[in-house]
């Protein structure tokens, strides 16, 4: 990666006990609201995959959309929304994944990726890695070649990277 992204931490706010007791929520809305920080974030994520042909960038609902769409634009790629259940109107592929308590589902349109297309997955935060791993599984089931995954924030102490071994994983800010 190019320029050091450490200064972006100034634009990330810790909210204690959100959305439930015990969780230290990394609020990226101050970063999004700051023109320099937002531009730097998008450029750094896109630059991480520069020089490689990318057909599609997959963004994970909902905060992943905010960064994935401009990264797709910068990479000259299409944007594919990976959505919560029941939102996509056409034929879908679905993946169930583990949450701390229970399971959740992610869906993608079957015709959003053609076999052999090169894709990048982008989200705001990688925590336990379950969401990213489910998205990776969806992409691979549709025959995509996953070039890598990009995140604004990595909560390294939760070990999410371990669920994505063998993948190129880029995060701009790491909390260890
Ligand atoms: P995970 O599947 O555990 O990697 O969680 C990933 C999703 O949950 C990401 O899309 C984040 O938006 C959200 N998330 C999980 N933990 C946090 C946190 N501490 N702060 C902000 N977002 C989080």
XYZ file of N, CA, C and O in Angstrom, residues 91-171:
324
model
N -33.343 -13.764 -9.226
C -32.864 -15.052 -8.682
C -31.586 -14.840 -7.882
O -30.663 -14.157 -8.338
N -31.544 -15.436 -6.695
C -30.420 -15.192 -5.783
C -29.668 -16.464 -5.398
O -30.205 -17.566 -5.490
N -28.458 -16.245 -4.954
C -27.658 -17.258 -4.271
C -27.590 -16.789 -2.819
O -27.483 -15.582 -2.562
N -27.662 -17.727 -1.867
C -27.763 -17.343 -0.455
C -26.729 -18.087 0.372
O -26.450 -19.256 0.117
N -26.160 -17.413 1.365
C -25.188 -18.054 2.258
C -25.557 -17.731 3.700
O -25.790 -16.566 4.055
N -25.605 -18.778 4.520
C -25.865 -18.580 5.947
C -24.531 -18.498 6.676
O -23.581 -19.168 6.292
N -24.430 -17.656 7.680
C -23.178 -17.564 8.434
C -23.464 -17.337 9.909
O -24.547 -16.904 10.291
N -22.452 -17.646 10.706
C -22.590 -17.608 12.170
C -22.444 -16.193 12.701
O -21.545 -15.470 12.301
N -23.311 -15.828 13.597
C -23.132 -14.621 14.389
C -22.718 -15.059 15.786
O -22.666 -16.249 16.080
N -22.456 -14.084 16.657
C -22.097 -14.438 18.033
C -23.198 -15.297 18.649
O -22.932 -16.314 19.269
N -24.448 -14.870 18.437
C -25.591 -15.670 18.876
C -26.464 -15.910 17.653
O -27.059 -14.970 17.139
N -26.506 -17.136 17.162
C -27.381 -17.475 16.045
C -26.695 -17.338 14.696
O -25.475 -17.362 14.597
N -27.507 -17.193 13.656
C -26.996 -17.136 12.288
C -27.664 -15.996 11.531
O -28.675 -15.452 11.980
N -27.082 -15.639 10.400
C -27.678 -14.633 9.528
C -27.481 -15.073 8.083
O -26.792 -16.065 7.819
N -28.080 -14.333 7.168
C -28.022 -14.699 5.751
C -27.540 -13.522 4.931
O -27.864 -12.364 5.247
N -26.809 -13.828 3.857
C -26.467 -12.816 2.860
C -26.890 -13.358 1.501
O -26.827 -14.573 1.261
N -27.294 -12.442 0.617
C -27.774 -12.848 -0.708
C -27.128 -11.990 -1.802
O -26.803 -10.828 -1.572
N -27.003 -12.606 -2.975
C -26.483 -11.873 -4.138
C -27.254 -12.370 -5.368
O -27.681 -13.530 -5.411
N -27.450 -11.491 -6.319
C -28.100 -11.922 -7.561
C -27.196 -12.913 -8.303
O -25.999 -12.667 -8.480
N -27.790 -14.008 -8.758
C -27.023 -15.047 -9.460
C -26.344 -14.516 -10.712
O -25.266 -14.972 -11.075
N -27.020 -13.581 -11.391
C -26.450 -13.103 -12.659
C -25.567 -11.866 -12.480
O -25.179 -11.226 -13.449
N -25.243 -11.542 -11.209
C -24.421 -10.345 -10.974
C -22.946 -10.597 -11.277
O -22.189 -9.653 -11.498
N -22.546 -11.861 -11.263
C -21.148 -12.222 -11.531
C -21.154 -13.351 -12.558
O -21.891 -14.326 -12.395
N -20.331 -13.209 -13.581
C -20.176 -14.283 -14.561
C -18.984 -15.149 -14.161
O -17.994 -14.637 -13.621
N -19.068 -16.455 -14.427
C -17.947 -17.328 -14.079
C -16.637 -16.799 -14.654
O -16.598 -16.348 -15.795
N -15.600 -16.823 -13.821
C -14.283 -16.378 -14.273
C -14.025 -14.891 -14.055
O -12.890 -14.440 -14.228
N -15.068 -14.127 -13.672
C -14.839 -12.701 -13.450
C -13.989 -12.488 -12.206
O -14.098 -13.205 -11.216
N -13.162 -11.443 -12.292
C -12.239 -11.129 -11.191
C -12.890 -10.100 -10.295
O -13.285 -9.017 -10.744
N -13.031 -10.432 -9.011
C -13.779 -9.569 -8.098
C -12.955 -9.217 -6.862
O -12.062 -9.957 -6.447
N -13.316 -8.079 -6.291
C -12.770 -7.632 -5.011
C -13.959 -7.437 -4.066
O -15.025 -6.962 -4.492
N -13.791 -7.807 -2.812
C -14.841 -7.656 -1.792
C -14.436 -6.520 -0.858
O -13.294 -6.492 -0.385
N -15.370 -5.584 -0.612
C -15.046 -4.421 0.221
C -16.097 -4.269 1.318
O -17.302 -4.368 1.066
N -15.630 -4.035 2.551
C -16.552 -3.738 3.657
C -15.894 -2.693 4.554
O -14.710 -2.397 4.409
N -16.672 -2.151 5.487
C -16.104 -1.112 6.356
C -15.177 -1.719 7.405
O -14.057 -1.259 7.597
N -15.657 -2.754 8.086
C -14.930 -3.320 9.226
C -14.865 -4.839 9.079
O -15.875 -5.469 8.751
N -13.693 -5.424 9.324
C -13.636 -6.876 9.514
C -13.442 -7.132 10.998
O -12.479 -6.652 11.604
N -14.405 -7.838 11.565
C -14.367 -8.160 12.992
C -14.038 -9.656 13.108
O -12.885 -10.047 12.986
N -15.048 -10.516 13.267
C -14.762 -11.957 13.355
C -14.511 -12.588 11.984
O -14.063 -13.736 11.900
N -14.843 -11.864 10.917
C -14.602 -12.362 9.563
C -15.737 -13.192 8.993
O -15.680 -13.604 7.832
N -16.789 -13.416 9.773
C -17.897 -14.258 9.301
C -18.605 -13.675 8.085
O -18.933 -14.402 7.135
N -18.824 -12.373 8.111
C -19.526 -11.713 7.005
C -18.689 -11.786 5.724
O -19.207 -12.088 4.642
N -17.400 -11.510 5.875
C -16.520 -11.536 4.702
C -16.388 -12.967 4.167
O -16.395 -13.180 2.949
N -16.292 -13.938 5.066
C -16.152 -15.330 4.625
C -17.409 -15.788 3.882
O -17.325 -16.515 2.886
N -18.586 -15.344 4.339
C -19.838 -15.707 3.657
C -19.882 -15.074 2.269
O -20.321 -15.706 1.290
N -19.411 -13.835 2.166
C -19.396 -13.152 0.867
C -18.409 -13.833 -0.078
O -18.700 -14.013 -1.273
N -17.272 -14.228 0.468
C -16.281 -14.970 -0.327
C -16.901 -16.274 -0.853
O -16.744 -16.621 -2.027
N -17.637 -16.967 0.010
C -18.268 -18.227 -0.403
C -19.276 -17.979 -1.528
O -19.343 -18.750 -2.495
N -20.050 -16.893 -1.415
C -21.034 -16.563 -2.467
C -20.318 -16.292 -3.791
O -20.737 -16.781 -4.852
N -19.266 -15.489 -3.722
C -18.534 -15.124 -4.941
C -17.954 -16.369 -5.603
O -18.060 -16.552 -6.824
N -17.379 -17.243 -4.783
C -16.749 -18.444 -5.343
C -17.802 -19.390 -5.916
O -17.583 -20.025 -6.938
N -18.978 -19.447 -5.253
C -20.044 -20.320 -5.771
C -20.525 -19.857 -7.142
O -20.948 -20.653 -7.965
N -20.432 -18.547 -7.383
C -20.840 -18.023 -8.692
C -19.698 -18.089 -9.710
O -19.825 -17.598 -10.823
N -18.578 -18.661 -9.291
C -17.473 -18.884 -10.239
C -16.509 -17.729 -10.345
O -15.684 -17.697 -11.267
N -16.586 -16.767 -9.408
C -15.677 -15.625 -9.472
C -14.267 -16.023 -9.082
O -14.069 -16.963 -8.303
N -13.327 -15.276 -9.614
C -11.939 -15.372 -9.137
C -11.754 -14.200 -8.179
O -11.829 -13.035 -8.602
N -11.586 -14.490 -6.901
C -11.502 -13.418 -5.904
C -10.054 -12.915 -5.840
O -9.148 -13.645 -5.468
N -9.903 -11.646 -6.236
C -8.572 -11.041 -6.296
C -8.122 -10.622 -4.893
O -6.946 -10.699 -4.558
N -9.074 -10.185 -4.074
C -8.726 -9.774 -2.720
C -9.895 -9.161 -1.999
O -10.995 -9.037 -2.552
N -9.637 -8.802 -0.735
C -10.665 -8.175 0.106
C -10.068 -6.916 0.726
O -8.902 -6.926 1.143
N -10.872 -5.851 0.803
C -10.395 -4.593 1.358
C -11.328 -4.075 2.443
O -12.558 -4.121 2.285
N -10.736 -3.592 3.534
C -11.509 -3.082 4.672
C -10.909 -1.764 5.132
O -9.686 -1.580 5.078
N -11.757 -0.882 5.631
C -11.243 0.346 6.222
C -10.591 -0.003 7.557
O -9.490 0.438 7.859
N -11.273 -0.814 8.362
C -10.828 -1.124 9.728
C -10.743 -2.636 9.910
O -11.644 -3.368 9.494
N -9.659 -3.080 10.545
C -9.526 -4.498 10.924
C -9.406 -4.585 12.442
O -8.514 -3.961 13.026
N -10.285 -5.356 13.052
C -10.191 -5.615 14.492
C -9.395 -6.913 14.640
O -9.959 -8.011 14.736
N -8.070 -6.764 14.586
C -7.201 -7.944 14.461
C -7.341 -8.888 15.644
O -7.169 -10.101 15.508
N -7.692 -8.323 16.815
C -7.788 -9.158 18.024
C -8.946 -10.142 17.947
O -9.027 -11.080 18.743
N -9.831 -9.979 16.968
C -10.941 -10.929 16.801
C -10.597 -12.039 15.793
O -11.386 -12.968 15.600
N -9.455 -11.903 15.144
C -8.936 -13.015 14.321
C -9.678 -13.286 13.027
O -9.598 -14.396 12.493
N -10.377 -12.287 12.483
C -11.150 -12.491 11.253
C -10.319 -12.964 10.073
O -10.789 -13.743 9.240
N -9.082 -12.478 10.003
C -8.175 -12.847 8.909
C -8.050 -14.366 8.780
O -7.888 -14.905 7.685
N -8.135 -15.049 9.933
C -7.976 -16.503 9.941
C -9.047 -17.224 9.139
O -8.829 -18.343 8.668
N -10.230 -16.587 8.975
C -11.308 -17.228 8.197
C -11.107 -17.017 6.698
O -11.892 -17.523 5.895
N -10.089 -16.235 6.340
C -9.905 -15.870 4.930
C -8.507 -16.222 4.468
O -7.936 -15.548 3.609
N -7.978 -17.301 5.035
C -6.585 -17.622 4.734
C -6.434 -17.934 3.246
O -7.333 -18.495 2.617
N -5.308 -17.522 2.717
C -5.055 -17.720 1.286
C -5.529 -16.560 0.443
O -5.230 -16.491 -0.740
N -6.283 -15.624 1.058
C -6.779 -14.473 0.307
C -5.893 -13.260 0.558
O -5.346 -13.104 1.656
N -5.806 -12.407 -0.448
C -5.135 -11.112 -0.285
C -6.075 -10.217 0.514
O -7.197 -9.954 0.091
N -5.650 -9.787 1.712
C -6.530 -8.982 2.573
C -5.833 -7.661 2.897
O -4.726 -7.656 3.420
N -6.512 -6.562 2.565
C -5.966 -5.231 2.794
C -6.831 -4.529 3.820
O -8.061 -4.473 3.663
N -6.226 -3.990 4.884
C -6.985 -3.132 5.795
C -6.168 -1.872 6.027
O -4.935 -1.934 6.121
